[in-house]
mmCIF file of C-alpha atoms in Angstrom:
data_model
loop_
_atom_site.group_PDB
_atom_site.id
_atom_site.type_symbol
_atom_site.label_atom_id
_atom_site.label_comp_id
_atom_site.label_asym_id
_atom_site.label_seq_id
_atom_site.Cartn_x
_atom_site.Cartn_y
_atom_site.Cartn_z
ATOM 1 C CA MET A 41 -11.652 39.192 38.315
ATOM 2 C CA ASN A 42 -12.411 35.535 38.774
ATOM 3 C CA GLU A 43 -15.436 35.614 36.523
ATOM 4 C CA SER A 44 -16.318 32.461 34.686
ATOM 5 C CA LYS A 45 -17.333 32.677 31.075
ATOM 6 C CA ILE A 46 -20.351 30.825 29.859
ATOM 7 C CA ILE A 47 -19.778 29.164 26.535
ATOM 8 C CA LYS A 48 -22.861 28.228 24.633
ATOM 9 C CA SER A 49 -22.835 25.512 22.055
ATOM 10 C CA GLU A 50 -25.259 23.418 20.147
ATOM 11 C CA PRO A 51 -24.986 19.787 19.220
ATOM 12 C CA ALA A 52 -23.850 19.122 15.673
ATOM 13 C CA ALA A 53 -26.550 18.617 13.099
ATOM 14 C CA PRO A 54 -27.210 14.944 12.265
ATOM 15 C CA ASP A 55 -25.725 15.241 8.773
ATOM 16 C CA THR A 56 -22.603 16.975 10.118
ATOM 17 C CA LYS A 57 -22.150 14.320 12.777
ATOM 18 C CA SER A 58 -22.620 11.627 10.152
ATOM 19 C CA TRP A 59 -19.905 13.141 7.934
ATOM 20 C CA TYR A 60 -17.478 13.371 10.840
ATOM 21 C CA GLU A 61 -18.101 9.717 11.665
ATOM 22 C CA HIS A 62 -17.677 8.788 8.005
ATOM 23 C CA PHE A 63 -14.381 10.685 7.853
ATOM 24 C CA TRP A 64 -13.030 9.019 11.006
ATOM 25 C CA LYS A 65 -14.059 5.569 9.797
ATOM 26 C CA ALA A 66 -12.482 6.146 6.369
ATOM 27 C CA GLU A 67 -9.299 7.419 8.019
ATOM 28 C CA GLN A 68 -9.103 4.331 10.218
ATOM 29 C CA ASP A 69 -9.647 2.006 7.231
ATOM 30 C CA ILE A 70 -6.746 3.379 5.157
ATOM 31 C CA PRO A 71 -4.300 0.581 6.155
ATOM 32 C CA ASN A 72 -6.889 -2.050 5.197
ATOM 33 C CA ARG A 73 -7.467 -0.423 1.809
ATOM 34 C CA ILE A 74 -3.711 -0.248 1.168
ATOM 35 C CA GLU A 75 -3.419 -3.936 2.068
ATOM 36 C CA ASP A 76 -6.293 -4.789 -0.299
ATOM 37 C CA ALA A 77 -4.505 -2.900 -3.082
ATOM 38 C CA ALA A 78 -1.297 -4.824 -2.303
ATOM 39 C CA LYS A 79 -3.175 -8.144 -2.489
ATOM 40 C CA PHE A 80 -4.628 -7.161 -5.860
ATOM 41 C CA LEU A 81 -1.194 -6.044 -7.075
ATOM 42 C CA ALA A 82 0.405 -9.314 -5.918
ATOM 43 C CA THR A 83 -2.241 -11.202 -7.879
ATOM 44 C CA MET A 84 -1.572 -9.119 -10.991
ATOM 45 C CA ILE A 85 2.188 -9.587 -10.589
ATOM 46 C CA SER A 86 1.803 -13.352 -10.304
ATOM 47 C CA ILE A 87 -0.601 -13.641 -13.228
ATOM 48 C CA SER A 88 1.434 -11.442 -15.564
ATOM 49 C CA PHE A 89 4.717 -13.149 -14.646
ATOM 50 C CA THR A 90 3.104 -16.549 -15.270
ATOM 51 C CA LEU A 91 1.718 -15.391 -18.622
ATOM 52 C CA PHE A 92 5.084 -14.119 -19.774
ATOM 53 C CA LEU A 93 6.744 -17.350 -18.630
ATOM 54 C CA VAL A 94 4.209 -19.482 -20.503
ATOM 55 C CA VAL A 95 3.804 -17.386 -23.651
ATOM 56 C CA GLY A 96 7.435 -16.330 -23.942
ATOM 57 C CA LYS A 97 8.938 -19.577 -22.692
ATOM 58 C CA ASP A 98 11.567 -19.643 -25.466
ATOM 59 C CA SER A 99 12.651 -16.100 -24.640
ATOM 60 C CA PHE A 100 12.952 -16.865 -20.944
ATOM 61 C CA GLU A 101 14.878 -20.099 -21.471
ATOM 62 C CA ASN A 102 17.749 -18.095 -22.894
ATOM 63 C CA LEU A 103 18.621 -15.895 -19.918
ATOM 64 C CA GLN A 104 21.707 -14.434 -21.609
ATOM 65 C CA ASP A 105 20.083 -11.009 -21.871
ATOM 66 C CA ARG A 106 20.835 -9.093 -18.666
ATOM 67 C CA ARG A 107 17.746 -6.947 -19.162
ATOM 68 C CA LEU A 108 15.592 -10.043 -18.877
ATOM 69 C CA VAL A 109 17.337 -11.142 -15.683
ATOM 70 C CA PHE A 110 16.987 -7.614 -14.300
ATOM 71 C CA ALA A 111 13.268 -7.554 -15.193
ATOM 72 C CA ALA A 112 12.699 -10.932 -13.527
ATOM 73 C CA GLY A 113 14.492 -9.631 -10.440
ATOM 74 C CA LEU A 114 12.309 -6.507 -10.416
ATOM 75 C CA TRP A 115 9.235 -8.692 -10.738
ATOM 76 C CA LEU A 116 10.250 -10.748 -7.725
ATOM 77 C CA VAL A 117 11.148 -7.632 -5.714
ATOM 78 C CA SER A 118 7.729 -6.180 -6.510
ATOM 79 C CA LEU A 119 6.039 -9.377 -5.349
ATOM 80 C CA LEU A 120 8.087 -9.413 -2.152
ATOM 81 C CA ALA A 121 7.311 -5.739 -1.489
ATOM 82 C CA ALA A 122 3.592 -6.403 -1.980
ATOM 83 C CA PHE A 123 3.889 -9.180 0.595
ATOM 84 C CA PHE A 124 5.574 -6.798 3.055
ATOM 85 C CA VAL A 125 2.621 -4.420 2.764
ATOM 86 C CA VAL A 126 0.351 -7.141 4.099
ATOM 87 C CA TYR A 127 2.810 -8.577 6.633
ATOM 88 C CA PRO A 128 1.789 -7.661 10.208
ATOM 89 C CA PHE A 129 4.866 -5.837 11.504
ATOM 90 C CA ARG A 130 4.904 -4.741 15.138
ATOM 91 C CA TYR A 131 4.574 -1.040 15.766
ATOM 92 C CA ARG A 132 5.295 0.505 19.143
ATOM 93 C CA TYR A 133 2.565 2.534 20.809
ATOM 94 C CA ALA A 134 1.031 3.174 24.201
ATOM 95 C CA ALA A 135 -2.440 1.615 24.153
ATOM 96 C CA GLU A 136 -3.750 3.984 26.806
ATOM 97 C CA GLN A 137 -2.748 7.154 24.927
ATOM 98 C CA VAL A 138 -4.842 8.248 21.972
ATOM 99 C CA GLN A 139 -2.041 10.456 20.648
ATOM 100 C CA SER A 140 0.312 7.458 20.595
ATOM 101 C CA ILE A 141 -2.250 5.389 18.702
ATOM 102 C CA ARG A 142 -2.748 8.180 16.155
ATOM 103 C CA LYS A 143 1.004 8.521 15.704
ATOM 104 C CA MET A 144 1.349 4.766 15.198
ATOM 105 C CA HIS A 145 -1.561 4.768 12.728
ATOM 106 C CA ARG A 146 0.079 7.558 10.729
ATOM 107 C CA LYS A 147 3.361 5.607 10.691
ATOM 108 C CA VAL A 148 1.581 2.426 9.541
ATOM 109 C CA VAL A 149 -0.077 4.313 6.684
ATOM 110 C CA ILE A 150 3.184 5.945 5.591
ATOM 111 C CA VAL A 151 5.145 2.678 5.680
ATOM 112 C CA LYS A 152 2.484 0.624 3.905
ATOM 113 C CA ARG A 153 1.866 3.274 1.243
ATOM 114 C CA THR A 154 5.595 3.695 0.574
ATOM 115 C CA VAL A 155 6.191 -0.055 0.227
ATOM 116 C CA LEU A 156 3.133 -0.352 -2.038
ATOM 117 C CA ILE A 157 4.493 2.420 -4.289
ATOM 118 C CA VAL A 158 7.873 0.655 -4.441
ATOM 119 C CA SER A 159 6.122 -2.579 -5.362
ATOM 120 C CA LEU A 160 4.093 -0.871 -8.069
ATOM 121 C CA ALA A 161 7.143 0.924 -9.491
ATOM 122 C CA CYS A 162 9.159 -2.308 -9.686
ATOM 123 C CA PHE A 163 6.253 -4.131 -11.300
ATOM 124 C CA VAL A 164 5.682 -1.454 -13.933
ATOM 125 C CA ALA A 165 9.409 -1.232 -14.700
ATOM 126 C CA ALA A 166 9.649 -5.019 -15.085
ATOM 127 C CA LEU A 167 6.539 -5.097 -17.237
ATOM 128 C CA VAL A 168 7.895 -2.374 -19.526
ATOM 129 C CA ILE A 169 11.299 -4.076 -19.864
ATOM 130 C CA VAL A 170 9.852 -7.499 -20.611
ATOM 131 C CA SER A 171 7.250 -6.071 -22.991
ATOM 132 C CA CYS A 172 9.938 -4.215 -24.922
ATOM 133 C CA LEU A 173 12.073 -7.367 -25.138
ATOM 134 C CA PHE A 174 9.135 -9.615 -25.968
ATOM 135 C CA PHE A 175 7.774 -7.368 -28.721
ATOM 136 C CA ASN A 176 11.262 -6.345 -29.980
ATOM 137 C CA LEU A 177 10.697 -2.632 -29.322
#
């Protein structure tokens, strides 16, 4: 009853192996791509905020409108959130365990993606509010 089974296998075809390697590399690069998106978003936030401050200087000098103050606050929160996407927080993992590294990688992706979405949502909301006020909509 102690018979061993012989399992036959063949090496993966070169194109299959290449696609697996591509997938793994793309999966590992997700945090870097999210950080690049956050850097681009931070640039867009800064440029658009500067444009509205320069073009609509008279509107911004009179900060009596609470919507304008709220929009400026959202703009700054979005910029801060974009910074937190790029900030190198410490994540706990066991370097000698692949499963721990994968778990940490998944957590990094979830945290960075969530903070990037918050940043984008705040930026879009601020942009809509200020645009409506600026163009009297």
